[in-house]
mmCIF file of C-alpha atoms in Angstrom:
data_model
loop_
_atom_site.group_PDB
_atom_site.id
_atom_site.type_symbol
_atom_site.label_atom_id
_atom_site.label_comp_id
_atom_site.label_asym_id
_atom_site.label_seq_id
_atom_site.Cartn_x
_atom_site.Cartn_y
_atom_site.Cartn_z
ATOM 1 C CA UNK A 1 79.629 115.495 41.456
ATOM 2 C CA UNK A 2 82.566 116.781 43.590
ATOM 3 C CA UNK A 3 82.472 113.369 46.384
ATOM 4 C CA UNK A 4 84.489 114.235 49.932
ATOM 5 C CA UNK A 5 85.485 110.494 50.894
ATOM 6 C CA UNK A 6 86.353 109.850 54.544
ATOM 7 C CA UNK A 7 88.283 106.392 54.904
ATOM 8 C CA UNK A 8 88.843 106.507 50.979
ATOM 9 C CA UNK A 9 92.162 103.908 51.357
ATOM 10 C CA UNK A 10 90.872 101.735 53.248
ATOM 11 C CA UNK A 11 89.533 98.470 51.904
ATOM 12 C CA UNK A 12 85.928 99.399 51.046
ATOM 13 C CA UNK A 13 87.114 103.310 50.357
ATOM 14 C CA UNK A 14 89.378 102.238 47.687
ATOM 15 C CA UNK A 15 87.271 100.488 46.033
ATOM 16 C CA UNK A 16 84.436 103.604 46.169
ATOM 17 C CA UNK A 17 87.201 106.355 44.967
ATOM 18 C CA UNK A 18 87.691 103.892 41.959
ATOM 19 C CA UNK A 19 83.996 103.646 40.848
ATOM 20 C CA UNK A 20 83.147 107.197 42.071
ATOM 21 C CA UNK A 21 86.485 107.942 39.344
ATOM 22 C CA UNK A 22 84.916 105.460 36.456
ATOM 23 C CA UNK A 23 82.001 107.359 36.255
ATOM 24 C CA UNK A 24 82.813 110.861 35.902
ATOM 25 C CA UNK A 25 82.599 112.086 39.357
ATOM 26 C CA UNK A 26 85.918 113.751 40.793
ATOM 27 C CA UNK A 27 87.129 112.551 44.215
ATOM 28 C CA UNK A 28 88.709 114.678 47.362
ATOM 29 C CA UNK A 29 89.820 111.641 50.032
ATOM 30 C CA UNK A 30 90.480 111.593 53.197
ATOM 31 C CA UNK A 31 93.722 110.244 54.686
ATOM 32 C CA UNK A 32 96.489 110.479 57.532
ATOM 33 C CA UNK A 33 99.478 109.630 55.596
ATOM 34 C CA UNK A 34 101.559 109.955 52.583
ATOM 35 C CA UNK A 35 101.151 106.765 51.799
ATOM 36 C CA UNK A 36 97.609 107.703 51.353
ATOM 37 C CA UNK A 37 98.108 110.878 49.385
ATOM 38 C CA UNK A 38 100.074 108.776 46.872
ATOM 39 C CA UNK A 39 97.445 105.996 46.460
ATOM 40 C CA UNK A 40 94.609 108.739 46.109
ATOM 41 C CA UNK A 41 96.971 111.099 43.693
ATOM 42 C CA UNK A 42 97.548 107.771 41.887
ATOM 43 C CA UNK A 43 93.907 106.646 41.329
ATOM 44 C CA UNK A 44 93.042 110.336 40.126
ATOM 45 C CA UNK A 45 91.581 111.643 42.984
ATOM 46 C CA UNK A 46 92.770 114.860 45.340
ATOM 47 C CA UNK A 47 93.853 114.355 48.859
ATOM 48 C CA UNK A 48 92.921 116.265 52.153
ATOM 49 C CA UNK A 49 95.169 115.509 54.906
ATOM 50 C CA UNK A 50 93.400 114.786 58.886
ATOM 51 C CA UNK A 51 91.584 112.063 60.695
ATOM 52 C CA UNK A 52 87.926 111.991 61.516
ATOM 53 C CA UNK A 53 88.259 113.502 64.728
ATOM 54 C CA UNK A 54 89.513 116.840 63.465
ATOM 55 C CA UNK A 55 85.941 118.615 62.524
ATOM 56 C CA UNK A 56 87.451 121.819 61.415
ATOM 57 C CA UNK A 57 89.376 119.206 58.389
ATOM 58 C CA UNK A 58 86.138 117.635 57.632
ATOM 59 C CA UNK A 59 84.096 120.612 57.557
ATOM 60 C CA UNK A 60 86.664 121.696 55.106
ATOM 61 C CA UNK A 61 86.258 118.719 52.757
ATOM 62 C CA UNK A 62 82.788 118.869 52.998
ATOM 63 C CA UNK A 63 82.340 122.762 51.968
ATOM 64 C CA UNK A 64 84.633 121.998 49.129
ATOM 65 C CA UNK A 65 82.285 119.130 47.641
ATOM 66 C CA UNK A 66 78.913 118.753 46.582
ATOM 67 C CA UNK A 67 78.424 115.251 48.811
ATOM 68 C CA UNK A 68 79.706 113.187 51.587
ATOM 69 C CA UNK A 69 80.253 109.562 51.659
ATOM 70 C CA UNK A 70 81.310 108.631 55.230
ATOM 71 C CA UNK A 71 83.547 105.032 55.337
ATOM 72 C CA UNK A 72 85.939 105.560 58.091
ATOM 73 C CA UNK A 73 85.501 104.560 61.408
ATOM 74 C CA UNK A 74 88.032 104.318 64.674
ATOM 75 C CA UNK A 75 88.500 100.600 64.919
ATOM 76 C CA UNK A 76 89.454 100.956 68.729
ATOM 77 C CA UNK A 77 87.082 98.283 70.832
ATOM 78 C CA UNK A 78 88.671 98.829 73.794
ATOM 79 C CA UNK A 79 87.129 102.418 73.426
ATOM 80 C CA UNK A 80 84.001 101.504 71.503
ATOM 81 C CA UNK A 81 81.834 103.845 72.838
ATOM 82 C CA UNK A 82 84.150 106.969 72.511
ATOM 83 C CA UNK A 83 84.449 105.758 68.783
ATOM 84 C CA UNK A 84 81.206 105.589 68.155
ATOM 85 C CA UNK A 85 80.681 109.328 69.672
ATOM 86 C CA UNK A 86 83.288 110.413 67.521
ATOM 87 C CA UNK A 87 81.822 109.289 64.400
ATOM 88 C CA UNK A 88 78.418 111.038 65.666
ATOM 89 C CA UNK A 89 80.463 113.872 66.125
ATOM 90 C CA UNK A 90 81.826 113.842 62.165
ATOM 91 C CA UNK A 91 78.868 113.133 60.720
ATOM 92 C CA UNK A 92 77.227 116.498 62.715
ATOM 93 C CA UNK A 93 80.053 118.390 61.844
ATOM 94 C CA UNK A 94 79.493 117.596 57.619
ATOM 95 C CA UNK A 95 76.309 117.202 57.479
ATOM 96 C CA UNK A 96 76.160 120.943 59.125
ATOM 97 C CA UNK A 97 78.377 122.304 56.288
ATOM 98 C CA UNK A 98 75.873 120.614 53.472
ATOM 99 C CA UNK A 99 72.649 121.631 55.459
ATOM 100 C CA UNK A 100 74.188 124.973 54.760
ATOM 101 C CA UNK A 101 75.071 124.836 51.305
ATOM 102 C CA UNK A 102 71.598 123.593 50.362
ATOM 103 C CA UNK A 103 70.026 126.972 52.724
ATOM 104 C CA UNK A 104 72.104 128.433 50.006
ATOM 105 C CA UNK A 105 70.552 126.952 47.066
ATOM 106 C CA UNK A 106 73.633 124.369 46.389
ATOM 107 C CA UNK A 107 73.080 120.956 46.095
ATOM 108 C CA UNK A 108 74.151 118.214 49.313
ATOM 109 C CA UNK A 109 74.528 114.944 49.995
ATOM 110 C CA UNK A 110 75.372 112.777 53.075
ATOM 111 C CA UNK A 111 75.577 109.150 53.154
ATOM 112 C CA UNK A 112 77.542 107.079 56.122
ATOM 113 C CA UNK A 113 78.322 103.704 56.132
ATOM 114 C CA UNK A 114 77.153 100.894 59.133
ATOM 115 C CA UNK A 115 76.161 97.485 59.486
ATOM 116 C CA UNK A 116 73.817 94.981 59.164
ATOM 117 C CA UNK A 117 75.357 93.291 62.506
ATOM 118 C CA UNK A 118 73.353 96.096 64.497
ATOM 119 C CA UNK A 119 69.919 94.520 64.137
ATOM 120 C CA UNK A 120 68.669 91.650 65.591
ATOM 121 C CA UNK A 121 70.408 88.192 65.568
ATOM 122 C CA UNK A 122 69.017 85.366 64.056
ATOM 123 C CA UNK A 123 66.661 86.322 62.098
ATOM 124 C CA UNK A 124 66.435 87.969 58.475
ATOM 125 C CA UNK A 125 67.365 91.412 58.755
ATOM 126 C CA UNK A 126 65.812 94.230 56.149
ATOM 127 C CA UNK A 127 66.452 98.186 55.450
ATOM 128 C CA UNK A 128 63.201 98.777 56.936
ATOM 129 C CA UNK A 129 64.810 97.462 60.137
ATOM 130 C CA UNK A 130 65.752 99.742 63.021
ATOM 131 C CA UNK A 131 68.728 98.596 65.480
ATOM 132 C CA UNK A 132 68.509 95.983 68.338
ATOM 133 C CA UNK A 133 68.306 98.135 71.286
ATOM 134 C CA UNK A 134 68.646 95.356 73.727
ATOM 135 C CA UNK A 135 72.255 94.797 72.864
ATOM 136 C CA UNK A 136 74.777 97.281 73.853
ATOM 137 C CA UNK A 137 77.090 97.203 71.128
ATOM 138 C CA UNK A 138 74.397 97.196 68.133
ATOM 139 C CA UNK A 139 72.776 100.076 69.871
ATOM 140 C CA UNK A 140 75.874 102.364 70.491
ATOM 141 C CA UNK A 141 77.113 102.342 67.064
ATOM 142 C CA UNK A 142 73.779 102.334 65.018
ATOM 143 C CA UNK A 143 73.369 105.547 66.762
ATOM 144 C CA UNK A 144 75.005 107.166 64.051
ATOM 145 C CA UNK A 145 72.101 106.575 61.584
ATOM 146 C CA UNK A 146 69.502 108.742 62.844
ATOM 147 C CA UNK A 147 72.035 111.579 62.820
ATOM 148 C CA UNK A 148 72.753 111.384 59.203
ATOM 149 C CA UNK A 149 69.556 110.536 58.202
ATOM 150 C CA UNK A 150 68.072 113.522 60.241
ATOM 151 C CA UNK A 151 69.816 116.327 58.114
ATOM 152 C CA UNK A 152 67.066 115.444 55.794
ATOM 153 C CA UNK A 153 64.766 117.863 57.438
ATOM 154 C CA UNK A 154 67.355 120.440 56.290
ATOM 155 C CA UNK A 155 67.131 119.469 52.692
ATOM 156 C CA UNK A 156 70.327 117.331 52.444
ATOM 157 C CA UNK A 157 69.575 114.291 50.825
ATOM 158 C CA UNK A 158 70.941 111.027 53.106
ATOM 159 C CA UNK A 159 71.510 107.689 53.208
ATOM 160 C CA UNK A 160 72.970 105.091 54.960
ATOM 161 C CA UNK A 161 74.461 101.996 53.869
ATOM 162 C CA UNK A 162 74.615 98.965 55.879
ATOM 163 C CA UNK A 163 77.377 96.598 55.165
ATOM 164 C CA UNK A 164 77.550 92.868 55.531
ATOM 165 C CA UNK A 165 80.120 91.734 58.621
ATOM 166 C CA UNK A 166 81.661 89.580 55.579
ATOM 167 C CA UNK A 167 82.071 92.360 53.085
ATOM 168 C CA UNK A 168 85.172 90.225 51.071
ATOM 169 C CA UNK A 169 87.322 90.698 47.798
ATOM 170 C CA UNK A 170 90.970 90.985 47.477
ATOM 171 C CA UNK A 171 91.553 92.520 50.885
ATOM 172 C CA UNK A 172 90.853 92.202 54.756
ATOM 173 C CA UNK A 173 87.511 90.600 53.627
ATOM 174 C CA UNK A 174 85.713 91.579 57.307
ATOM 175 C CA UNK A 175 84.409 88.973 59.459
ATOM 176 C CA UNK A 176 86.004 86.198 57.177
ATOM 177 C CA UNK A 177 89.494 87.774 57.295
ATOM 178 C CA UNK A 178 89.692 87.634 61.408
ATOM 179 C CA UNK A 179 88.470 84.299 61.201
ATOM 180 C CA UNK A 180 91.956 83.600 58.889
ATOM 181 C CA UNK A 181 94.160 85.738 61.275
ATOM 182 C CA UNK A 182 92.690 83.474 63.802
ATOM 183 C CA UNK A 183 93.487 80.451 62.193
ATOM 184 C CA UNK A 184 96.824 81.368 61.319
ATOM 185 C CA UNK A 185 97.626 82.210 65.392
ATOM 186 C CA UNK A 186 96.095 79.206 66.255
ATOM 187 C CA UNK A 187 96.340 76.234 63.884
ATOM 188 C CA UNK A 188 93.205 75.527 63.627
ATOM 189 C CA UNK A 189 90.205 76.932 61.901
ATOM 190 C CA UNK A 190 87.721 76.908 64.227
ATOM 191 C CA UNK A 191 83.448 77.592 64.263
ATOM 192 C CA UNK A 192 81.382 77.226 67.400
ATOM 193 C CA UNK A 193 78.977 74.636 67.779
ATOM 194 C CA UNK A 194 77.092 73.046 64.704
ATOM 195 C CA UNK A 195 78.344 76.062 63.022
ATOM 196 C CA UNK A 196 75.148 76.472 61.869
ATOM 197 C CA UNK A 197 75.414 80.365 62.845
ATOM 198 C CA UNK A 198 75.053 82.539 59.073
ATOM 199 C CA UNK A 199 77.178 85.863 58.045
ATOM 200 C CA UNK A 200 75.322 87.700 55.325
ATOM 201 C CA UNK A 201 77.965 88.478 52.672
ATOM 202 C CA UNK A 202 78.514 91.132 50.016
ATOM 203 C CA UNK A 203 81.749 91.480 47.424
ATOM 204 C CA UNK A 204 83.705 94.700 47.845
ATOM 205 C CA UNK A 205 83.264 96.251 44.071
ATOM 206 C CA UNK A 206 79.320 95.250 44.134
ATOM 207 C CA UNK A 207 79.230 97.177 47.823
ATOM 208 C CA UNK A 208 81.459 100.466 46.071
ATOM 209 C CA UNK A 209 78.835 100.261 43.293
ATOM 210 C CA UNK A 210 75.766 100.584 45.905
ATOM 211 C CA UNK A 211 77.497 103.979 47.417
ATOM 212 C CA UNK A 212 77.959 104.831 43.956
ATOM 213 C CA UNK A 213 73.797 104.346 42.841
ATOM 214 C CA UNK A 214 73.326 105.878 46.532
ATOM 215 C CA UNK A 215 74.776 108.808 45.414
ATOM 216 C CA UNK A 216 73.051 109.598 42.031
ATOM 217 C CA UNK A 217 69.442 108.109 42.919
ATOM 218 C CA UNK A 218 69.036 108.179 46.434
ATOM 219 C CA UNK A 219 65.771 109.401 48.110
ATOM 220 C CA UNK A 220 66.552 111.389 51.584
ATOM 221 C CA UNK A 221 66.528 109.268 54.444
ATOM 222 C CA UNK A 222 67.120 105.732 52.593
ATOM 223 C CA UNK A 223 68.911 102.928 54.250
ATOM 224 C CA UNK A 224 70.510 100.501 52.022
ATOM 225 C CA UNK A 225 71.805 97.030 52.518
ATOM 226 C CA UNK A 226 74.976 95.949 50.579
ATOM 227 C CA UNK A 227 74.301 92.363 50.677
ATOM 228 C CA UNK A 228 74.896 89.685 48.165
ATOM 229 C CA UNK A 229 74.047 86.766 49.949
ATOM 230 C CA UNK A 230 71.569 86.966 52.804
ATOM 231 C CA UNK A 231 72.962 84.040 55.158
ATOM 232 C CA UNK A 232 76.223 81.960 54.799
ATOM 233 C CA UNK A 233 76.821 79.318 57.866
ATOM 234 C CA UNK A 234 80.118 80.036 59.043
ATOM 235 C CA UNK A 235 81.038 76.465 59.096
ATOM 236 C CA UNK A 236 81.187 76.292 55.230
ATOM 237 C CA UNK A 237 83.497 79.318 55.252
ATOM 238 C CA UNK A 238 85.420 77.951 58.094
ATOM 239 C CA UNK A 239 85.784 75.045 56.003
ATOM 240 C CA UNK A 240 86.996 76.860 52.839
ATOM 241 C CA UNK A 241 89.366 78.596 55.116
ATOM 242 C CA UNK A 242 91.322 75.012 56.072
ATOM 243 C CA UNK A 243 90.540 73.998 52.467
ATOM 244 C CA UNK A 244 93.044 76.795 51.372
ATOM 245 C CA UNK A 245 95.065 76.833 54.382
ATOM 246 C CA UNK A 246 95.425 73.542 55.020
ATOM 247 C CA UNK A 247 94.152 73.060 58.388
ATOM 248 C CA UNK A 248 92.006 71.174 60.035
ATOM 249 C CA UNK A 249 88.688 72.516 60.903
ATOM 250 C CA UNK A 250 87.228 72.027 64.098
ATOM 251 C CA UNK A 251 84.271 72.594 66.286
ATOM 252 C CA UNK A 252 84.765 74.663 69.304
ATOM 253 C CA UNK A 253 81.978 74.141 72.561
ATOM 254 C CA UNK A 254 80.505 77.032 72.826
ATOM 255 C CA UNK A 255 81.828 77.503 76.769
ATOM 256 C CA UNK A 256 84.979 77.661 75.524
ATOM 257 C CA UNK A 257 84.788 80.560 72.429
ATOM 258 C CA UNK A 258 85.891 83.355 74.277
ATOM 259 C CA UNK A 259 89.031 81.193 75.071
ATOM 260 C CA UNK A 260 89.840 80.133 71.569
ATOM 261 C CA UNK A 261 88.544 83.343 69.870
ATOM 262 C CA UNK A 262 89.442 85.872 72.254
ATOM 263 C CA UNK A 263 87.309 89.368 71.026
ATOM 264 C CA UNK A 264 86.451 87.781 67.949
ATOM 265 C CA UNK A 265 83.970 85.514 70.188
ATOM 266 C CA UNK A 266 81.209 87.896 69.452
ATOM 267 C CA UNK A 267 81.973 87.577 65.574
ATOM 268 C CA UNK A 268 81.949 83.855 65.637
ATOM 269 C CA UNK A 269 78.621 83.219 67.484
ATOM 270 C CA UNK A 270 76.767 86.066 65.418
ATOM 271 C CA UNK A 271 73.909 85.473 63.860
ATOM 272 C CA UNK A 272 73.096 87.957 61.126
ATOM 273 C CA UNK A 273 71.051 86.928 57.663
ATOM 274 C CA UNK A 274 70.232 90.167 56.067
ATOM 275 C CA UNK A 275 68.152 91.062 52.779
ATOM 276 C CA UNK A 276 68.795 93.490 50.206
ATOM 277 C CA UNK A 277 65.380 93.464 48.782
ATOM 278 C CA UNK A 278 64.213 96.980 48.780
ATOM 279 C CA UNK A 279 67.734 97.651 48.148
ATOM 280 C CA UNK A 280 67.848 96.133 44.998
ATOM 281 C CA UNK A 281 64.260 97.158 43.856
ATOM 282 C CA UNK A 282 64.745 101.022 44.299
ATOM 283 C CA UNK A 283 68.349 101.189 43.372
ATOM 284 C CA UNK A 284 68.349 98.435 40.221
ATOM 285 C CA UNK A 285 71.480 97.212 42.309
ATOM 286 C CA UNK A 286 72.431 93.815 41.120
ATOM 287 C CA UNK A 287 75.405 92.458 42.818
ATOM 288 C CA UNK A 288 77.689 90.664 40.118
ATOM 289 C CA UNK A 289 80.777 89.164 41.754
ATOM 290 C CA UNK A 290 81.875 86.376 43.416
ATOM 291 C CA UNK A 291 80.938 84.419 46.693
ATOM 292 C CA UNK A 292 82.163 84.821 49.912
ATOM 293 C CA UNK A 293 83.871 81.536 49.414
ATOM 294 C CA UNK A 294 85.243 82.253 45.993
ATOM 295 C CA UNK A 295 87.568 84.971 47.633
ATOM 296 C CA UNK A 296 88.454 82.947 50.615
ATOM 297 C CA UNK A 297 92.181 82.467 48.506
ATOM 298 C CA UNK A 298 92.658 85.849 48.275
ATOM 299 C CA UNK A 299 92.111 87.009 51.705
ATOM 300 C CA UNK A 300 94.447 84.066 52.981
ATOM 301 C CA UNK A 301 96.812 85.141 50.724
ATOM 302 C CA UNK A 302 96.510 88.918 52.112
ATOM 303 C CA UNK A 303 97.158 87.830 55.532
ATOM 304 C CA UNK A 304 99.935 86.206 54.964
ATOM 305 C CA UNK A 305 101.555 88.724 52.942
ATOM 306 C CA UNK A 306 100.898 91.130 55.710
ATOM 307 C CA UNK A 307 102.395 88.846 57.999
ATOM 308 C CA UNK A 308 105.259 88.427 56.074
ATOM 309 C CA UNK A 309 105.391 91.985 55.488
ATOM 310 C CA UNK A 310 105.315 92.420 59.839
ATOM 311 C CA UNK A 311 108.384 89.538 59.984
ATOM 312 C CA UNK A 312 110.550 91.799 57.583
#
């Protein structure tokens, strides 16, 4: 299949353009800058220039493919909910161009990307799941779902794929990654409490192999969960962290988290165990790479490259 990417060099997108690439499927990405063209011109792919917030771009890339997979996001929490109406607003505008390719007889697919940190803390979370409308946040940005998933009733087949807040490899690594660029500003690698708090956890190439299966098997109006490992306690990850930074690891009272963490408070005190049951049974998705903790060394060594990188 022809596969429009949106947020195809970022750290999950890259990996998806390479797997999309490794099994015969051709790849037109998404990007803002030439650095991006050259990384997408070098995996294989082709490259359309624009942000998510031009439609008239994405409508473009979507007419000129046969399916959508939707990674990027604005990453602006000061502005959260004008991000989250912008993504609403991008997955409308492509899901409209494949509603009317299939009216024509051609073939479309739409699958977006959220999170398994929308549904409700502290306890197991599955695809059948639907957002935890008492919390602000959760409820603003799973929003998105239901207008993906909604194009169904125009014959486009959708999905949406939920990713772990600790989706790791050899990159930013999510959740676990902020909790490194904290450590490295202040010292210390702190948890809250007991740290008994859990992060469920998937590994980058297993998650780019899940939009992959999404795309060839998918039943319209699936949601998927790209999780490895349903509940890690974010003390044993804080630990790993000083283990391979070589700090000490401390516990923080939980009065004073939004003092030590700053906006990363509402990372550190999340609660958020998540299966991939169904996602595994339907899909024949078995993840097959490493822990959360096994790429703790990587994504240390990531953030201080980039800081190095900043100092230059």
């Amino acid at each position: 299949m022809r596969v429009f990417v949106t947020g195809s060099t970022g750290f999950v997108g890259t990996a998806v353009v390479e797997e999309l690439l490794a099994h015969g499927h051709t790849v037109l990405g998404l990007t803002r800058s030439d650095k991006g063209v050259l990384q997408l011109k070098k995996q294989g792919a082709d490259a359309l220039r624009g942000t998510i917030e031009e439609l008239d771009i994405l409508r473009k890339g979507a007419a000129d493919s046969d399916a959508v997979l939707h990674l990027a996001f604005i990453h602006d929490f000061t502005n959260f909910e004008e991000s989250c109406a912008k993504d609403r607003a991008a997955i409308a505008a492509m899901g409209g161009v494949l509603a009317d390719a299939v009216a024509a007889g051609k073939t479309g697919v739409l699958i977006i990307t959220s999170g398994t940190m929308m549904l409700k803390q502290g306890q197991l979370g599955h695809e059948t799941d639907v957002a935890d409308v008492s919390n602000v946040i959760a409820a603003t940005r799973a929003a998105s779902e239901p207008v993906c998933l909604d194009f169904a009733q125009k014959g486009v087949r959708t999905a949406v794929i939920r990713l772990p807040p600790t989706t790791h490899g050899n990159g930013s690594s999510g959740f676990t990654g902020m909790l490194v660029g904290n450590a490295l500003q202040k010292g210390i690698v702190g948890y809250v409490g007991e740290g008994r708090n859990r992060w469920s956890a998937g590994h980058v190439l297993d998650a780019a192999r899940l939009y992959r299966l999404a795309l060839e098997k998918a039943q319209p109006r699936s949601i998927y969960h790209a999780v490895a490992q349903e509940g890690v306690a974010v003390k044993d990850i804080a630990m790993k962290i000083g283990e391979v930074l070589g700090l000490r690891v401390e516990s923080v009272q939980p009065e004073k988290a939004q003092e030590h963490f700053d906006w990363f408070s509402f990372a550190i005190l999340a609660d958020n165990p998540a299966s991939s049951e169904k996602t595994r049974q339907e899909l024949g998705w078995t993840p097959t790479h490493g822990s959360v903790l096994d790429s703790v060394e990587a994504t240390v060594a990531q953030f201080k490259a980039q800081a190095a990188e900043k100092g230059h």
